PDB file of C-alpha atoms in Angstrom:
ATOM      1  CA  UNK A   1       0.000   0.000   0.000  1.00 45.00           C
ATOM      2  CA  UNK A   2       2.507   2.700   0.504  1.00 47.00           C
ATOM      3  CA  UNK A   3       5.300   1.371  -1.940  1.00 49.00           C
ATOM      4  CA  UNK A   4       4.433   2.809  -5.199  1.00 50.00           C
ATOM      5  CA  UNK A   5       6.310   1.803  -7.780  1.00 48.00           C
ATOM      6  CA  UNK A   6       8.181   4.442 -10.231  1.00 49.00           C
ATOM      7  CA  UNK A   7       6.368   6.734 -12.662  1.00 48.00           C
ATOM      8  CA  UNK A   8       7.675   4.390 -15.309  1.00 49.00           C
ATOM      9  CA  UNK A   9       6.370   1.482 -14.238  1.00 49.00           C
ATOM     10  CA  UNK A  10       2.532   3.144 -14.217  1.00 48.00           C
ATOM     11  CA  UNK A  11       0.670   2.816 -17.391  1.00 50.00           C
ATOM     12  CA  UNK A  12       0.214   6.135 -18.891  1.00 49.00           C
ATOM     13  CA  UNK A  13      -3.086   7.329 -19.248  1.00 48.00           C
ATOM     14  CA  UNK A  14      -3.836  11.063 -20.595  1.00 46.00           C
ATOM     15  CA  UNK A  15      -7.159  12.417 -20.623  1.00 47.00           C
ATOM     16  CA  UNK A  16      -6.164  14.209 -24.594  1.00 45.00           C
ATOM     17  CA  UNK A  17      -5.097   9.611 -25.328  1.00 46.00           C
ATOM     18  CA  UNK A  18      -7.846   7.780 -27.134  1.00 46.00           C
ATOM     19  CA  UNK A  19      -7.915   4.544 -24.729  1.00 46.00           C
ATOM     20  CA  UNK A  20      -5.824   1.328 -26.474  1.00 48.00           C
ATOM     21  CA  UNK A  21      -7.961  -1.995 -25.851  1.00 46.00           C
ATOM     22  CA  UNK A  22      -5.592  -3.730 -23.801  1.00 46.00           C
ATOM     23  CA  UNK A  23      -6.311  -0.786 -21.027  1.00 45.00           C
ATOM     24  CA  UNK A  24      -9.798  -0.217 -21.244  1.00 45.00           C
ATOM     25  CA  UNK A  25     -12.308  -2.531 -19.344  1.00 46.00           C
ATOM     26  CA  UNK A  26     -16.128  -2.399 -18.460  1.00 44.00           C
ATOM     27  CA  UNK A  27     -17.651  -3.208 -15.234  1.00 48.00           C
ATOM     28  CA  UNK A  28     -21.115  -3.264 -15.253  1.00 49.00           C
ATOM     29  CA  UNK A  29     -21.331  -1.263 -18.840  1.00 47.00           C
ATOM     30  CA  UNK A  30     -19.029   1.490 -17.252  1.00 43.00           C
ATOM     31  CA  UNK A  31     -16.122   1.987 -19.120  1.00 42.00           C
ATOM     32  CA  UNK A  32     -12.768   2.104 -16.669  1.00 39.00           C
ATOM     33  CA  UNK A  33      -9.324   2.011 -17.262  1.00 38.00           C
ATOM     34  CA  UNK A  34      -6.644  -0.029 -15.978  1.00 43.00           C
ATOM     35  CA  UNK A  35      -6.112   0.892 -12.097  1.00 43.00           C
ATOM     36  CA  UNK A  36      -9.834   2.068 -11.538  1.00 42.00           C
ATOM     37  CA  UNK A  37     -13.132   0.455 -11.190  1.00 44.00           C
ATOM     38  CA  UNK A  38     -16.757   2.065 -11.707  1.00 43.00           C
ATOM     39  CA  UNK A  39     -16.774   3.118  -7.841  1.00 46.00           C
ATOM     40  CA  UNK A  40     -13.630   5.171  -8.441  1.00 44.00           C
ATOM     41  CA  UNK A  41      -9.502   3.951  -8.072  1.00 44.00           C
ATOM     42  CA  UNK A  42      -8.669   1.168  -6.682  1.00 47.00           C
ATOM     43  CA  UNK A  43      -5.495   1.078  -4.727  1.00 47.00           C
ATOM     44  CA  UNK A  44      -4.669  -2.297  -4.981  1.00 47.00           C
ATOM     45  CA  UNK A  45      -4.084  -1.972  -8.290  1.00 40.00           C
ATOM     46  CA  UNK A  46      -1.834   0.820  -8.308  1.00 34.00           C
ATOM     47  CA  UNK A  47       0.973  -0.001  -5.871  1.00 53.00           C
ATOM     48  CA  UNK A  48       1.500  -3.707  -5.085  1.00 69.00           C
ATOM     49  CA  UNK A  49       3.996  -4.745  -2.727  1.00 70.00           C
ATOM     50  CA  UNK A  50       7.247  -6.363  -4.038  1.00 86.00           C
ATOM     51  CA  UNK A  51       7.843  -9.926  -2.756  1.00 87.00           C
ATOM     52  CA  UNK A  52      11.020  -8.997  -0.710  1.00 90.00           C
ATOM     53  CA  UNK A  53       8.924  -6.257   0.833  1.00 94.00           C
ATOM     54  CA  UNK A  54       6.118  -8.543   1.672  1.00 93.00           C
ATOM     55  CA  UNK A  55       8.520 -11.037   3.808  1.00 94.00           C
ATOM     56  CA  UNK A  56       9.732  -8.008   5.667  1.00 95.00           C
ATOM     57  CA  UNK A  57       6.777  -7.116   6.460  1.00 95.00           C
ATOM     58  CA  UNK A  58       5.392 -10.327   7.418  1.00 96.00           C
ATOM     59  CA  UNK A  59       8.566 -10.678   9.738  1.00 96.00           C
ATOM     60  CA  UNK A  60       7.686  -7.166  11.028  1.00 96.00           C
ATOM     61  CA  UNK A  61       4.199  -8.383  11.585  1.00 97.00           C
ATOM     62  CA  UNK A  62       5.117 -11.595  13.702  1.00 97.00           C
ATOM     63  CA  UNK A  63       7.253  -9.471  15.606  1.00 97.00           C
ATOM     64  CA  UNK A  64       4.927  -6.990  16.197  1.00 96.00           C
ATOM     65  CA  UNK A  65       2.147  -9.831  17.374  1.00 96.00           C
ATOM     66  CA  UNK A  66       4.726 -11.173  19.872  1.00 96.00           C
ATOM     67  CA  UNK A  67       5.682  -8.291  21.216  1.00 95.00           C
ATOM     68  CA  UNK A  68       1.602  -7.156  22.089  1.00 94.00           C
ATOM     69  CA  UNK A  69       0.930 -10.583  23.252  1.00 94.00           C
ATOM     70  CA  UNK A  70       3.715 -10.052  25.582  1.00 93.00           C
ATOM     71  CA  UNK A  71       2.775  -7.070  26.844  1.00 90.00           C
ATOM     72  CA  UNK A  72      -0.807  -8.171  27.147  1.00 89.00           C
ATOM     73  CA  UNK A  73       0.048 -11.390  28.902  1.00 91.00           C
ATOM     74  CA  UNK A  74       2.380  -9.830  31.052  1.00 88.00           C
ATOM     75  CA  UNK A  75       1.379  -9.061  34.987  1.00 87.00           C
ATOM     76  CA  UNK A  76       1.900  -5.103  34.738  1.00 74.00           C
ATOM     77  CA  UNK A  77       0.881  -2.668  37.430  1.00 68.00           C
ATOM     78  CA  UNK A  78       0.599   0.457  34.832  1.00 62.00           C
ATOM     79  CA  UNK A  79       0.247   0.224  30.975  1.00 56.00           C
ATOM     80  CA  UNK A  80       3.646  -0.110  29.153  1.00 54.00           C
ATOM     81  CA  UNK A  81       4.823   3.090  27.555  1.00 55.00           C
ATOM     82  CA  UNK A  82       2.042   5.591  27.936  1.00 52.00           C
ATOM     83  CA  UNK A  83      -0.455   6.165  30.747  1.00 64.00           C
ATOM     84  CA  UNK A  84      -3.781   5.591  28.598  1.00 83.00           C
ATOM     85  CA  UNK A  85      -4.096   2.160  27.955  1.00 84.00           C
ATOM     86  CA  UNK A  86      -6.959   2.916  25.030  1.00 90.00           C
ATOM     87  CA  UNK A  87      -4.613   4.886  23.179  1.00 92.00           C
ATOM     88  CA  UNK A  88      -1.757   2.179  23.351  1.00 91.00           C
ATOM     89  CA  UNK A  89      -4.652  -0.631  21.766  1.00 93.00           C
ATOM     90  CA  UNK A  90      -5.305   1.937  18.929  1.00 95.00           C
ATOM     91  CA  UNK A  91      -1.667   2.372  18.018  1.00 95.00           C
ATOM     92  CA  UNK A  92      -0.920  -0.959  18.398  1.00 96.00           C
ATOM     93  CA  UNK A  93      -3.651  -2.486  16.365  1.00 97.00           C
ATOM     94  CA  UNK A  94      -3.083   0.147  13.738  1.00 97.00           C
ATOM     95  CA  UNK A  95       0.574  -0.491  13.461  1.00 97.00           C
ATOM     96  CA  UNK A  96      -0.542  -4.220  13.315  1.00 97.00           C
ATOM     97  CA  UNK A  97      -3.357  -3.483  10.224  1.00 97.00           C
ATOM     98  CA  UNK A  98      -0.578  -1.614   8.518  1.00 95.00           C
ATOM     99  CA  UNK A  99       1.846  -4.517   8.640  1.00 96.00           C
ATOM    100  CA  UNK A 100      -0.593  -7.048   7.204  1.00 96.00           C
ATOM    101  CA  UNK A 101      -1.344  -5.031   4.596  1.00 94.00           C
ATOM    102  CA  UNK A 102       2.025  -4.982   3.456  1.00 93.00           C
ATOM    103  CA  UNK A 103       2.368  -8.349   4.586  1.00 93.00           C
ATOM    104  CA  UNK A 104      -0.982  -9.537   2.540  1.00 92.00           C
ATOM    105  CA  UNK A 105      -1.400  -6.810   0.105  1.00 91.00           C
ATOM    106  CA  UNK A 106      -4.877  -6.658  -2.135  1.00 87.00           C
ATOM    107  CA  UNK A 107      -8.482  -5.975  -1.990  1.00 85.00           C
ATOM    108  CA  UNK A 108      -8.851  -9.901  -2.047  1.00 86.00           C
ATOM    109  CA  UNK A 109      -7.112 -10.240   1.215  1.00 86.00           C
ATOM    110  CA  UNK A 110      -8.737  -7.060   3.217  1.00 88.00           C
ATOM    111  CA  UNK A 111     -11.580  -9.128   4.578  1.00 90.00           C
ATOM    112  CA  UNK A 112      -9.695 -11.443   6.354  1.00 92.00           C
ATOM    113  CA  UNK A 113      -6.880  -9.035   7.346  1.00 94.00           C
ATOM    114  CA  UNK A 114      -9.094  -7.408   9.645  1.00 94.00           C
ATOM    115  CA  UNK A 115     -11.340 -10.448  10.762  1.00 95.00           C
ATOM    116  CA  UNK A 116      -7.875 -12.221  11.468  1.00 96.00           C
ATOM    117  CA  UNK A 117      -7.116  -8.827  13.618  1.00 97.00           C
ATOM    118  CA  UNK A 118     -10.274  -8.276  15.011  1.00 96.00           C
ATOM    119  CA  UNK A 119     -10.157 -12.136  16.443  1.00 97.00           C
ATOM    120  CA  UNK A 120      -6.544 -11.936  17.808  1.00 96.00           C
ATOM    121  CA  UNK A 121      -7.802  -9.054  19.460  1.00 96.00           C
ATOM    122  CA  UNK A 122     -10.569 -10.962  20.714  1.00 96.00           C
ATOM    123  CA  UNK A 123      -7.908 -13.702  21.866  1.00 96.00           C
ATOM    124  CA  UNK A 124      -6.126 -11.503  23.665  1.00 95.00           C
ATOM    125  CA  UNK A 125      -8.961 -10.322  26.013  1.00 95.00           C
ATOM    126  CA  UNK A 126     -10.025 -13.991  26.209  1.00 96.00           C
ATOM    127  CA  UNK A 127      -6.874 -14.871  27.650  1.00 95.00           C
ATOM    128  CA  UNK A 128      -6.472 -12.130  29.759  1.00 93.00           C
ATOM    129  CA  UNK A 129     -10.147 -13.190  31.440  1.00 94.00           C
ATOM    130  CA  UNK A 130      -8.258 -16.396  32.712  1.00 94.00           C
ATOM    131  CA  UNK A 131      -5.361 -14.842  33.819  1.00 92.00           C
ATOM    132  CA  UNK A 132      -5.543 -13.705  37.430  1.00 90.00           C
ATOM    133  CA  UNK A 133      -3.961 -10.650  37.323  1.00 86.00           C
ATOM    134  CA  UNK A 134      -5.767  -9.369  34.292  1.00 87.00           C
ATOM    135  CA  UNK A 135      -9.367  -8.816  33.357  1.00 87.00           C
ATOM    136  CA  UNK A 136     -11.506  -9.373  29.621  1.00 92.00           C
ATOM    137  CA  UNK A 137     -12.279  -5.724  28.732  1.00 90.00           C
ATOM    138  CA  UNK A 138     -15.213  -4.713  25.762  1.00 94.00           C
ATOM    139  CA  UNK A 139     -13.700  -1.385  26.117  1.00 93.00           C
ATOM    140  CA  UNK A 140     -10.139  -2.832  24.800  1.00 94.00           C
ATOM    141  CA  UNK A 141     -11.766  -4.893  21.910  1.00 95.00           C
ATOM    142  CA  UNK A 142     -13.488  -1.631  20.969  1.00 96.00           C
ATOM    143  CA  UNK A 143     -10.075   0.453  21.467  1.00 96.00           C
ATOM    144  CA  UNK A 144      -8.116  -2.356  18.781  1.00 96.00           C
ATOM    145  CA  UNK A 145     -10.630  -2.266  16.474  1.00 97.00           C
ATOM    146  CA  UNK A 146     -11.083   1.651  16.225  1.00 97.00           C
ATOM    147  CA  UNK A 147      -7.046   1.136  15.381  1.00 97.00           C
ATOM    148  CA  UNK A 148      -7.889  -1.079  12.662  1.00 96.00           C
ATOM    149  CA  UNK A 149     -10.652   0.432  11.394  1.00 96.00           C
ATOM    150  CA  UNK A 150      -8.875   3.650  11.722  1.00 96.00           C
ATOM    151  CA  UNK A 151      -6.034   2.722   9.722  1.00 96.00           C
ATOM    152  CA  UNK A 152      -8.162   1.188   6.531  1.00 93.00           C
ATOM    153  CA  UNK A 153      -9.729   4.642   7.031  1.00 94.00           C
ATOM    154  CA  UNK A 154      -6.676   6.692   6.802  1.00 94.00           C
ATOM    155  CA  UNK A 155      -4.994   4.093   4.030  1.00 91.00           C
ATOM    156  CA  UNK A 156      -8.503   4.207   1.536  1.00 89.00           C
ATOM    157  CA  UNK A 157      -8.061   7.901   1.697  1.00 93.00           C
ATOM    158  CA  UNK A 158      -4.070   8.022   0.675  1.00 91.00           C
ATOM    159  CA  UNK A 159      -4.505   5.344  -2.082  1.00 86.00           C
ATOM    160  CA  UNK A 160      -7.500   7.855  -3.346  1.00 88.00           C
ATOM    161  CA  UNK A 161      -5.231  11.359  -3.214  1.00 89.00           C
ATOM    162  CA  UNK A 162      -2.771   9.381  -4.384  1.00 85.00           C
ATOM    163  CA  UNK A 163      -4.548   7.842  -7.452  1.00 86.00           C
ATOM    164  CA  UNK A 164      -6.089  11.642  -8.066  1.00 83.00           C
ATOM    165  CA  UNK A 165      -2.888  13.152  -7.684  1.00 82.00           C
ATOM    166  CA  UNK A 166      -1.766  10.692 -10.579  1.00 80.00           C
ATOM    167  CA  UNK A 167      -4.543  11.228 -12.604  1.00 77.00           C
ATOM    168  CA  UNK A 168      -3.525  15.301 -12.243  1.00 69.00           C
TER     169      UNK A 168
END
């Protein structure tokens, strides 16, 4: 999502270019080009993640999973590094949803990106119910999934400045 490869790479669409078959498609009877669908760009399409970038970030995203697992599991008197603990689920679940979607890149694999999130989440709190030093919190679920809801937000709106900016 936020590699995008070079200018060159891009097909080259102009709106003064009479459209070539090979990069015009219909959907529906509405005529798109390559990179776009009837509902408007689609960012998939314009910057997919290289393979060498996708293992990093699938190392970066096991890493990441460990470490809040640890932190969650862990018997700690005060949050780890800041003092609002619903702030610190946000973050971390939208650092998390940013690393799968390098990790899993696509509109194909969005669904299950955050249904995979939103049930470790889940997990967690499930855990932390049988723990005796912790305690299940609705409030915590709610925090993570702001964070991952929050960051397909933010990332739907760069992939669509970014595919107007293009079009510019």
């Amino acid at each position: 999502m936020f590699y995008a490869p070079p200018r060159s790479a891009l097909p080259s669409v102009t709106p003064s270019a009479a459209p070539t078959s090979s990069s015009k498609r219909s959907i529906g009877g509405t005529p798109t080009f390559a990179g776009t669908s009837a509902t408007g760009p689609s960012p998939a399409s314009v910057a997919e993640t290289p393979p060498r970038l996708r293992r990093a970030f699938r190392v970066g995203l096991y890493a990441c999973a460990t470490v809040v697992a640890v932190l969650a599991f862990a018997p700690l008197s005060d949050p780890a590094l800041a003092s609002n603990d619903k702030i610190n689920h946000i973050v971390a679940f939208a650092v998390l949803a940013w690393l799968a979607e390098g990790a899993y890149p696509g509109k194909r694999w969005a669904g299950a990106r955050i249904a995979v999130l939103l049930a470790y989440g889940l997990l967690i709190e499930v855990v932390q119910h049988h723990l005796p030093y912790r305690y299940f919190s609705w409030l915590d679920f709610a925090a993570n999934a702001i964070g991952i809801m929050g960051y397909a937000a933010m990332a739907h709106l760069l992939a669509r400045a970014r595919c107007s900016a293009r079009a510019d």
